[in-house]
Coordinates of C-alpha atoms in Angstrom, one line a residue:
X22 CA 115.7 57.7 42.3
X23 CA 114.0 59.5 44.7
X24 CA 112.2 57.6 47.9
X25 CA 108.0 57.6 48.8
X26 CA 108.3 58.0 52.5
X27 CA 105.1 57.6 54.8
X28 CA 104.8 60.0 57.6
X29 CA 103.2 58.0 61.1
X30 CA 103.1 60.1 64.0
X31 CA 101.6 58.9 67.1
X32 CA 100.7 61.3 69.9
X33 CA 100.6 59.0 73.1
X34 CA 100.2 60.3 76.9
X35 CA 103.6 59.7 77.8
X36 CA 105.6 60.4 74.2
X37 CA 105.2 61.1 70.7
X38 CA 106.3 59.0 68.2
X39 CA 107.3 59.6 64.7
X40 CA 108.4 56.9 61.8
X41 CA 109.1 57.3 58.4
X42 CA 108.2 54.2 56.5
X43 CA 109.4 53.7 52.9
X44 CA 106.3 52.6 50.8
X45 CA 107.5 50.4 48.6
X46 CA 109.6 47.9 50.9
X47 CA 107.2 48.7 53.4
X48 CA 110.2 49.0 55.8
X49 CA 110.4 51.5 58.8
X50 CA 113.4 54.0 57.8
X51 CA 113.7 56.0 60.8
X52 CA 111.9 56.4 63.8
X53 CA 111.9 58.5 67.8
X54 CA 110.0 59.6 69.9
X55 CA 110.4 62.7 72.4
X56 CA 110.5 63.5 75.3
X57 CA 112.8 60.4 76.0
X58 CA 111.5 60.4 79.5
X59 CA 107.7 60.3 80.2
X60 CA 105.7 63.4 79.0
X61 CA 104.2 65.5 81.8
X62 CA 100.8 65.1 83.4
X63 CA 99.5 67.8 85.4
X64 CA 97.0 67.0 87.9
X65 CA 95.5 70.5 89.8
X66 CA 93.3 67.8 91.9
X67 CA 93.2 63.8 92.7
X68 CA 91.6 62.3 89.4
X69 CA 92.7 65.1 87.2
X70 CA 95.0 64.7 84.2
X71 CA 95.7 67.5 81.5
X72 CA 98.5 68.2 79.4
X73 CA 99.0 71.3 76.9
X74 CA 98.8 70.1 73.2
X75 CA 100.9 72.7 72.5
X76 CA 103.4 70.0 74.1
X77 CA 102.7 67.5 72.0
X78 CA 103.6 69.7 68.8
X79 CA 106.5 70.4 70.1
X80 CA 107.6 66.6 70.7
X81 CA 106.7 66.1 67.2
X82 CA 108.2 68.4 65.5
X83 CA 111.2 67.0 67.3
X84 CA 110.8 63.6 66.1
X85 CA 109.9 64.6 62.6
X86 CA 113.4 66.4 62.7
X87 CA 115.5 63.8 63.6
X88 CA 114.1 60.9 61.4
X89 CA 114.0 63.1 58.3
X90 CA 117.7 63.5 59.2
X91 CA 118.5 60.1 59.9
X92 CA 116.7 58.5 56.6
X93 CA 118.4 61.6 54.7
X94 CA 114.8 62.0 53.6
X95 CA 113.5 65.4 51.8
X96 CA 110.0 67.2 51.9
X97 CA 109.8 65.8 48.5
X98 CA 110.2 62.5 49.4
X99 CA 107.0 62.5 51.9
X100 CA 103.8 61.6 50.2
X101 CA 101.4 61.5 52.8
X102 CA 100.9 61.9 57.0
X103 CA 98.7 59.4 59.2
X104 CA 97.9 60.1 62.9
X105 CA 97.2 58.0 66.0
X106 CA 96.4 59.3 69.2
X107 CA 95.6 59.0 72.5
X108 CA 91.6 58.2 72.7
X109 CA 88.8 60.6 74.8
X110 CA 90.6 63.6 74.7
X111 CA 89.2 67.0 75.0
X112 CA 90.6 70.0 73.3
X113 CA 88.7 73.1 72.9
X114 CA 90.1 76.1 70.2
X115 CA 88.7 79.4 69.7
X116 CA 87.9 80.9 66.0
X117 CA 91.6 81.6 65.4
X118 CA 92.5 77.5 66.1
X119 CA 94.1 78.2 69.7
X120 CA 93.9 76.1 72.2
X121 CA 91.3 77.7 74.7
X122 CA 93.0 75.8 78.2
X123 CA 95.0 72.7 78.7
X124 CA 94.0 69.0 76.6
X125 CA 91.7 67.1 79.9
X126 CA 93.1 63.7 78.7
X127 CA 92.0 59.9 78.7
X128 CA 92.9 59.2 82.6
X129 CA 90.9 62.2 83.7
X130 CA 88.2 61.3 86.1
X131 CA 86.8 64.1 86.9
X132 CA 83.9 63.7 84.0
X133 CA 82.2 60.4 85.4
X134 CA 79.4 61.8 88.1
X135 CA 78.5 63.8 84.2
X136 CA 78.3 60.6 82.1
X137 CA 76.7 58.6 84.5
X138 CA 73.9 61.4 85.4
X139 CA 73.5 61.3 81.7
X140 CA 73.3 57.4 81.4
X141 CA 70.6 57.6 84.4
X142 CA 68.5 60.8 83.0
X143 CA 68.0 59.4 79.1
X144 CA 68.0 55.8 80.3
X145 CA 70.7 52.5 79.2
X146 CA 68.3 51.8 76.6
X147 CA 69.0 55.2 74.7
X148 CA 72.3 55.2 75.8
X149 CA 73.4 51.9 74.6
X150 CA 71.0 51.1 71.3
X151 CA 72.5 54.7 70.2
X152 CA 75.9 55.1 71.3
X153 CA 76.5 51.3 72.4
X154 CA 78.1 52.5 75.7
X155 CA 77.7 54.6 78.7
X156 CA 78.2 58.2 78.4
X157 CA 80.8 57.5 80.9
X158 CA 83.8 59.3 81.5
X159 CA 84.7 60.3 77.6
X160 CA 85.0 62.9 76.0
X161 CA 81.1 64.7 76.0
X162 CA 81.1 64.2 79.7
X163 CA 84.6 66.0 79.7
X164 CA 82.9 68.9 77.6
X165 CA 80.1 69.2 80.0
X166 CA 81.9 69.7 82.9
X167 CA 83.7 72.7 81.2
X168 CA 80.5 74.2 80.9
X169 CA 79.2 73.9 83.6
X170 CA 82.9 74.5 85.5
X171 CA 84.7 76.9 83.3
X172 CA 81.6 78.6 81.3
X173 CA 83.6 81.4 80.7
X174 CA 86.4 79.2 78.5
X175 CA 83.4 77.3 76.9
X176 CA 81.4 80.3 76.0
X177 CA 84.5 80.8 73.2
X178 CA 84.4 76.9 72.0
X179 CA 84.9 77.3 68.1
X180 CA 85.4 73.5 67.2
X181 CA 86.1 70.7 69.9
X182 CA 88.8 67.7 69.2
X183 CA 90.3 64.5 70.1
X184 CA 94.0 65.0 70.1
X185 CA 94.8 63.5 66.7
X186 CA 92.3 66.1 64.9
X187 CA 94.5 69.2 66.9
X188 CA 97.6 67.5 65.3
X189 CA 95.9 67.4 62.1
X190 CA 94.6 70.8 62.7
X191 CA 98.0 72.1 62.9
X192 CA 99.7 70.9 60.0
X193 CA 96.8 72.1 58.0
X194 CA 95.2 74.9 59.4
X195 CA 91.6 73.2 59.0
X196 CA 89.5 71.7 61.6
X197 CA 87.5 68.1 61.0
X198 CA 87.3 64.7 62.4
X199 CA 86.3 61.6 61.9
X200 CA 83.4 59.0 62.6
X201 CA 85.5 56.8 64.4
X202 CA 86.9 59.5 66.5
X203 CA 83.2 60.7 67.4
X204 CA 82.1 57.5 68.6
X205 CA 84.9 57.6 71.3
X206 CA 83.7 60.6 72.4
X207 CA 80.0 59.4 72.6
X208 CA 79.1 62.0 69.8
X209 CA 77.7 59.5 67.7
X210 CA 74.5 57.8 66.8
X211 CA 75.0 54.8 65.5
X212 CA 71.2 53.9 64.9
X213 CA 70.4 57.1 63.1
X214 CA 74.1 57.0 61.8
X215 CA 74.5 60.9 62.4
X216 CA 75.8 62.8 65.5
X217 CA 74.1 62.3 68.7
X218 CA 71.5 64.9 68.3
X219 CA 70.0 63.6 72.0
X220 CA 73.1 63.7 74.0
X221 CA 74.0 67.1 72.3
X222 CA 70.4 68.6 72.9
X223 CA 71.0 66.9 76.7
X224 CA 73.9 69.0 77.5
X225 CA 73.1 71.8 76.1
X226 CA 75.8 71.7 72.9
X227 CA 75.5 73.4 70.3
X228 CA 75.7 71.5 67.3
X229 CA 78.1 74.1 65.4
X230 CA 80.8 73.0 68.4
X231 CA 81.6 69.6 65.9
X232 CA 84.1 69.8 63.0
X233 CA 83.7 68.7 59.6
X234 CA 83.4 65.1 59.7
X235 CA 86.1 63.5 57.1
X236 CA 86.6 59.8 56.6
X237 CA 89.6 57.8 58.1
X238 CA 91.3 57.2 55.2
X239 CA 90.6 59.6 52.4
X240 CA 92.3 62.7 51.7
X241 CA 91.4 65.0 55.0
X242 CA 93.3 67.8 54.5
X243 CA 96.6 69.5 53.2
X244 CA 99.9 70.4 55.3
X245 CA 100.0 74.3 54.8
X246 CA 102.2 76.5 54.1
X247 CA 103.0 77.8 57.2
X248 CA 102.9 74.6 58.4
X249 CA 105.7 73.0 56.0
X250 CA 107.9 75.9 56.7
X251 CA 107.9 75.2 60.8
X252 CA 108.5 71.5 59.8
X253 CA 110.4 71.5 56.8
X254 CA 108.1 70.1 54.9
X255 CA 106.2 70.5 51.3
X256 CA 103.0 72.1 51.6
X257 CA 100.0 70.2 50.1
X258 CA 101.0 67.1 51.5
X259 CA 98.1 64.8 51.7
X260 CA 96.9 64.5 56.1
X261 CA 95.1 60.6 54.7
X262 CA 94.7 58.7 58.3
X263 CA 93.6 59.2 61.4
X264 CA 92.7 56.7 64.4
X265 CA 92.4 56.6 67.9
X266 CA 95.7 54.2 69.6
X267 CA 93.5 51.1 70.1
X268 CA 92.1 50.8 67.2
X269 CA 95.0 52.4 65.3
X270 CA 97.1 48.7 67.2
X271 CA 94.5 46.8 65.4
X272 CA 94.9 48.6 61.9
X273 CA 99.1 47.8 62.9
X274 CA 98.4 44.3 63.6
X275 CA 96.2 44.2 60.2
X276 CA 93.3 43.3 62.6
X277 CA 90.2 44.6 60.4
X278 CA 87.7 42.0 60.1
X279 CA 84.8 40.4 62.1
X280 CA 86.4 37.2 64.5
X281 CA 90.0 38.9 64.2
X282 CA 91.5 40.1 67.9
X283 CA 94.3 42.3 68.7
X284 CA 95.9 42.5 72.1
X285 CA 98.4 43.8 74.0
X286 CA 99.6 43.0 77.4
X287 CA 101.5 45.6 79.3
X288 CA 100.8 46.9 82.8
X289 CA 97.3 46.6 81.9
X290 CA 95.7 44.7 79.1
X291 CA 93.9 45.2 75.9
X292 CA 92.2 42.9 73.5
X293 CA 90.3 44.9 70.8
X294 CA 87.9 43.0 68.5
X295 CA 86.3 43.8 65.6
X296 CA 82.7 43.1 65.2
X297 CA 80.2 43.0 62.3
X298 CA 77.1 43.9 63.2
X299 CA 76.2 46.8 65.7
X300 CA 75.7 45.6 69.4
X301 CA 76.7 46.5 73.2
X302 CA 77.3 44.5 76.5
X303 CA 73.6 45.7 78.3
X304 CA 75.7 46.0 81.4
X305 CA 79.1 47.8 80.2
X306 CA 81.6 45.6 80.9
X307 CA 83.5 46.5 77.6
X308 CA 83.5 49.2 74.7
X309 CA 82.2 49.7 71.9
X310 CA 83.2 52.4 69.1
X311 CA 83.5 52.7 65.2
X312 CA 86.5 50.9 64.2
X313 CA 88.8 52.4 61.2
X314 CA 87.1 50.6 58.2
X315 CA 83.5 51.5 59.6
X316 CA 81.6 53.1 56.9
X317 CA 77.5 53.3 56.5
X318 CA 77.8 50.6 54.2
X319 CA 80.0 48.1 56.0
X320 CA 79.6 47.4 60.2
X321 CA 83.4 47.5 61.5
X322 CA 82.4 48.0 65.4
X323 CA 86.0 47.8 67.9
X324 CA 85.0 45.8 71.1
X325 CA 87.6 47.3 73.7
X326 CA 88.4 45.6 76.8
X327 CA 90.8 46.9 79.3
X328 CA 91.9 44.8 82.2
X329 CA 94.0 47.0 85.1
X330 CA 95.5 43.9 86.7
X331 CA 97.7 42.4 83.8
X332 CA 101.3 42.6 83.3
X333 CA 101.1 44.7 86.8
X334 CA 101.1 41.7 88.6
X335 CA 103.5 39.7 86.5
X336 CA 105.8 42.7 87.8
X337 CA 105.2 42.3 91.4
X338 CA 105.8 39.1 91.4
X339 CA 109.1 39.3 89.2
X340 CA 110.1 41.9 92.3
X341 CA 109.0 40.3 95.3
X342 CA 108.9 36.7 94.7
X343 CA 111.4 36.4 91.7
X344 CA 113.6 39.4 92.2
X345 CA 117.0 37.2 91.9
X346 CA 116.4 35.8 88.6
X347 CA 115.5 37.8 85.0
X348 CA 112.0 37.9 83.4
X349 CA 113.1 34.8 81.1
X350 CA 114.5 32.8 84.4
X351 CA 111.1 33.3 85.8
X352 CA 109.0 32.2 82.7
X353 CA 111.4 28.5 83.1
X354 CA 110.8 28.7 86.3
X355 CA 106.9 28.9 85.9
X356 CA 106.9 26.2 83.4
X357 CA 108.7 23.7 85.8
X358 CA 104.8 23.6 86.7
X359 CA 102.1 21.4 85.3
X360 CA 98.9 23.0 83.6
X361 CA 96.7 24.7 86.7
X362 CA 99.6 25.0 89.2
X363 CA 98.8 22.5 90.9
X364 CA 95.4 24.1 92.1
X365 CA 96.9 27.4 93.0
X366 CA 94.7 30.2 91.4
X367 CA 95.2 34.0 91.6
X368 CA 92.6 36.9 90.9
X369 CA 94.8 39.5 89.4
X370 CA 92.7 42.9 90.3
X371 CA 94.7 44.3 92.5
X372 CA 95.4 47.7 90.4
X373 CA 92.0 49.2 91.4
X374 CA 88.3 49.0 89.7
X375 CA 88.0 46.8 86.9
X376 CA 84.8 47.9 84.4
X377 CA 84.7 43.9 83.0
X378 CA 83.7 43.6 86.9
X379 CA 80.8 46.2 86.3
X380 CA 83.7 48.7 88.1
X381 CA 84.0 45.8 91.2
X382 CA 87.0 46.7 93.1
X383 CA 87.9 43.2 94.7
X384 CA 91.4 43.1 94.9
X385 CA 94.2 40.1 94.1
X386 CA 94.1 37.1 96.0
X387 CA 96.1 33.7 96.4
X388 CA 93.5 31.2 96.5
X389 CA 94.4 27.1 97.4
X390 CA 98.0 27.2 98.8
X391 CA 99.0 24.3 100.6
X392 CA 102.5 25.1 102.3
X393 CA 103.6 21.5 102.3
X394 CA 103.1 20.9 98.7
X395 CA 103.8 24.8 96.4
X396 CA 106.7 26.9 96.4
X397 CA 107.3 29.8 94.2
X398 CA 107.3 28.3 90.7
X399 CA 103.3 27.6 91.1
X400 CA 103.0 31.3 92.1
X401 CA 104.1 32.7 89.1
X402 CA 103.2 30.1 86.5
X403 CA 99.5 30.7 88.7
X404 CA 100.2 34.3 88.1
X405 CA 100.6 34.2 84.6
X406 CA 97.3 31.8 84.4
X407 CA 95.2 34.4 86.3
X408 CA 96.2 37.3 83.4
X409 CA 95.2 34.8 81.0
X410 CA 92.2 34.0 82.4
X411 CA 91.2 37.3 82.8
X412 CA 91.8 37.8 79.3
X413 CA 89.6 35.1 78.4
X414 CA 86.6 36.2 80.9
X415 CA 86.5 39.3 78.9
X416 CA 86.5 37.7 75.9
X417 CA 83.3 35.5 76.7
X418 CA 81.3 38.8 76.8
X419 CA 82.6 39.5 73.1
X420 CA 81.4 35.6 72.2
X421 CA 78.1 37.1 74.0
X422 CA 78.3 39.8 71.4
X423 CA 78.5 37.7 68.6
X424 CA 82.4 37.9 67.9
X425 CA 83.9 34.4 66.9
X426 CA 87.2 35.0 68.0
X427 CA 89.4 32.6 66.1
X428 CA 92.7 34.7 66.0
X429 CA 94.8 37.1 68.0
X430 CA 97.1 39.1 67.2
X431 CA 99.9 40.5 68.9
X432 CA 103.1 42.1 69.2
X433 CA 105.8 40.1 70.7
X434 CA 106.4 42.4 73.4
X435 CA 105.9 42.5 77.2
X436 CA 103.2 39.3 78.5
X437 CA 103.7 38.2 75.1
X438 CA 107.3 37.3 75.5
X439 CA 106.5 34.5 77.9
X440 CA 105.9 30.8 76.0
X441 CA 103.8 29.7 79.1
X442 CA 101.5 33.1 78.6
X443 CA 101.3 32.5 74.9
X444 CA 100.3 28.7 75.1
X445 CA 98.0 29.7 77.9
X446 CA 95.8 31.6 76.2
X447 CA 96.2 29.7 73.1
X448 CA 95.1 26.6 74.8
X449 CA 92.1 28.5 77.0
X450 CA 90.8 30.4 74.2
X451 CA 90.9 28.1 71.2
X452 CA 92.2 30.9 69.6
X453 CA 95.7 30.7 67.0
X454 CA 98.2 33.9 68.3
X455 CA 99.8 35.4 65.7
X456 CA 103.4 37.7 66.6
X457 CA 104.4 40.4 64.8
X458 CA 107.2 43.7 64.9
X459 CA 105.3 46.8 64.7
X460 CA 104.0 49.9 66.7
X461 CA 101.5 52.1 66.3
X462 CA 103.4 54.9 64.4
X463 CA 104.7 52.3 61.7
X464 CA 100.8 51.2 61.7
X465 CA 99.4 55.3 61.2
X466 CA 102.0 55.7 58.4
X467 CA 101.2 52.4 56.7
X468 CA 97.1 54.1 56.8
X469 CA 98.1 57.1 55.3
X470 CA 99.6 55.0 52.3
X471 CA 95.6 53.4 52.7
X472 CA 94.0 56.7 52.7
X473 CA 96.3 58.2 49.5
X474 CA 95.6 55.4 47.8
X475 CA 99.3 54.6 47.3
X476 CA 98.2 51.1 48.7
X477 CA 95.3 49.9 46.8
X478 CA 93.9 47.9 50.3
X479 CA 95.2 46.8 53.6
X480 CA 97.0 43.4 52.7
X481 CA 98.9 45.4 49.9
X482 CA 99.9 47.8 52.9
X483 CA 100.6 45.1 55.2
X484 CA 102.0 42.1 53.1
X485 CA 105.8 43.4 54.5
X486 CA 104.3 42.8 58.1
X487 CA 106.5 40.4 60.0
X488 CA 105.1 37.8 61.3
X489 CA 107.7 36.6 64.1
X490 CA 105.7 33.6 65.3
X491 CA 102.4 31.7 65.2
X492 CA 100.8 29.9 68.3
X493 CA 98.5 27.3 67.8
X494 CA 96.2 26.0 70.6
X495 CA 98.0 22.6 72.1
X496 CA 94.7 20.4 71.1
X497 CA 96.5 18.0 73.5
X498 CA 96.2 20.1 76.5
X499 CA 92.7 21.9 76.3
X500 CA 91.5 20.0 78.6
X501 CA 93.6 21.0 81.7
X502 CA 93.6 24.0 80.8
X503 CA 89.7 24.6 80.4
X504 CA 89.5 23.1 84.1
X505 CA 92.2 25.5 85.3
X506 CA 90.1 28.3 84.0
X507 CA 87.0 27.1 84.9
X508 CA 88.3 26.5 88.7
X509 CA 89.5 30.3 88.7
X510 CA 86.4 31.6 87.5
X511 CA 84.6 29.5 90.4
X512 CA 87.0 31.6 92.7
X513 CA 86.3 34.9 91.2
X514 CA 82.5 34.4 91.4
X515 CA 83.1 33.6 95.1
X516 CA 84.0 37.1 95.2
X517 CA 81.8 38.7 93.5

């Protein structure tokens, strides 16, 4: 009996990762990711990051190689492609579908004096009732400097893409996009619920310059023939997801309706939420774009918030206060501590500008250290607070929004490994934290099952998803921990 293999392929800044996931035990088969160390950026000036999609083909096609081989899988045996990428990329092709210069990617700066001339010229009040966000530094602000920098490259602009719809693009030869993936570029209106025909007309972009629009999941395209014989698979192979990496996390952790949270807490942190009814932060502090179930019909907004001081300070501390003891040793060590440290608080911003600050650059601090009464254990348990809080600051503006965040869901990975983290935020936030094993490649295959209609809804494509643990909020603690939080948000208001 032959196999129904699900083809997820996740084209990140630093690697891309493929997985083969078999559809009806909803079990990843095989997975890799190249290059095994991180991808190159290249970065002409300070602020500048490109890279040459080109490169990321190339990974791919090295990943698709090795886990075919490794779940002895056939062409046959693959039924249908998803795609998550890295968000607010620009890449620019010609007529014959070649890339016109390199991809100028998320973590390129160089766009921001555009978006915010923009924001300032049409006013916040277009900017945010239409595109619920600041032109910014995405990816229309990334096209305009091109014009006005390289007119000569933009003058042969066929079709502009994110990075997934390149992918896509080459394995099928056909250029579209999706809704979601317009609205993290700022190219759509969600009030008229069409392209942003003011920002377009503002820049001077032609409309022509936007590919087809396709839905998320739905049949977008066909692998080609060409195509399947570079990669060694079977031409007409439905292309059936596509989402940008955050809200891609969220379709992995089956995060898809209003109230539901998914985060992730790495160097920085995320925590994505979805929202039902179309609204903005007037001043910015988070994002807001057309999550993957976000039709006309139905409101599924992503509320992104990105903190920059997260599991970056967990690391310093680990190396310059812990560095004689493992990540595990510390996390004991941090719970020897009652609830608040023992009124130690740290501010965590000390990796640069934080936008849930209104782009504030203030730095980490140690606030309340008495040296006859703390040692190292309240540092890091008042460490780990100060992430949490952070966490939960951002999250009041989504309560401010109208999102009723009741869970969170997570992988059990980096911040999340940590017991005191977990309860932390558990008990600050109300919220129950829910722990599961899966990526963002496994998540983009299990879409494309979605999109071909080999799964007749999410919790069909996501009843295999393993739930390692559930956190519920200690109903005993709450109130220490509310007036830890509320002592470290006197602190960061001090600072302010």
């Amino acid at each position: 009996m032959s196999k129904r293999y699900l083809l997820g392929i996740d084209v990140g800044s630093s690697s891309v990762k493929t997985s083969l996931v078999d559809a009806d035990s909803g079990k990843c088969a095989a997975s890799a990711f190249f290059p095994e160390k991180e991808a190159p950026i290249t970065a002409v000036k300070a602020g500048w990051a490109e890279q040459d999609p080109q490169m990321w083909w190339n990974n791919m096609k090295l990943g698709l190689k090795k886990i075919m081989a490794d779940a002895g899988a056939t062409a046959e045996d693959v039924k249908a492609i998803g795609i998550s990428y890295q968000m607010h990329g620009l890449v620019c092709v010609d007529k014959d579908l070649q890339a016109l210069r390199p991809s100028i990617i998320w973590c390129d700066s160089r766009a921001v004096p555009y978006g915010e001339k923009a924001f300032n010229d049409l006013g916040a009040d277009q900017c945010l009732t239409h595109l619920l966000n600041s032109p910014g530094n995405f990816t229309a602000a990334k096209l305009a400097w091109v014009k006005e920098n390289e007119p000569e490259i933009f003058d042969k602009i066929y079709k502009i893409m994110l990075p997934g719809d390149y992918i896509a693009m080459r394995l099928s030869g056909v250029a579209n996009t999706t809704v979601s993936g317009l609205s993290e570029g700022m190219f759509w209106d969600f009030k008229n619920n069409q392209v942003a025909d003011f920002l377009m007309k503002y820049y001077g972009f032609d409309s022509s310059l936007i590919a087809d629009i396709v839905p998320t999941f739905g049949i977008q395209s066909e692998v080609s023939a060409a195509a399947a014989s570079e990669l060694g698979l079977k031409a007409g192979t439905p292309i059936s997801y596509r989402g940008g990496d955050q809200p891609n996390k969220a379709l992995s952790l089956n995060v898809l309706n209003p109230g539901e949270i998914a985060a992730t807490a790495g160097t920085s942190g995320v925590v994505y939420g979805v929202l039902g009814e179309v609204n903005y932060d007037k001043q910015s502090r988070v994002n807001t774009f057309a999550h993957v179930n976000h039709t006309a019909q139905q409101t599924r907004l992503g509320v992104l918030l990105c903190i920059n001081g997260t599991g970056i300070l967990n690391a310093w501390v680990h190396r310059n206060i812990t560095p004689d003891v493992g990540y595990a040793e510390m996390n004991d060590l941090a719970a020897s501590v009652p609830i608040g440290s023992e009124g130690v608080t740290i501010v965590p911003f000390g990796n640069g500008a934080e936008r849930v600050l209104e782009n504030k650059e203030i730095g980490c601090s140690v606030n309340g250290l008495n040296f006859n009464k703390h040692n190292k254990a309240h540092l890091v348990r008042a460490a780990q607070e100060g992430i949490v809080f952070s966490f939960c600051y951002g999250m009041e503006i989504m309560q401010q929004m109208g999102m009723d965040i009741r869970n969170i869901h997570a992988g059990k990975a980096n911040m999340f490994l940590s017991p005191l983290f977990r309860n932390t935020l558990a008990g600050v936030s109300g919220a129950t934290i829910e722990l599961y094993d899966t990526d963002g490649s496994v998540g983009a295959a299990k879409g494309a099952g979605m999109g071909a209609g080999i799964y007749k809804d999410n919790n069909e494509a996501f009843a295999t998803l393993d739930k390692l643990q559930v956190i519920e909020p200690e109903e005993a603690n709450r109130a220490e921990y509310l007036a830890a939080y509320a002592r470290w948000k006197e602190t960061l208001n001090e600072k302010l």
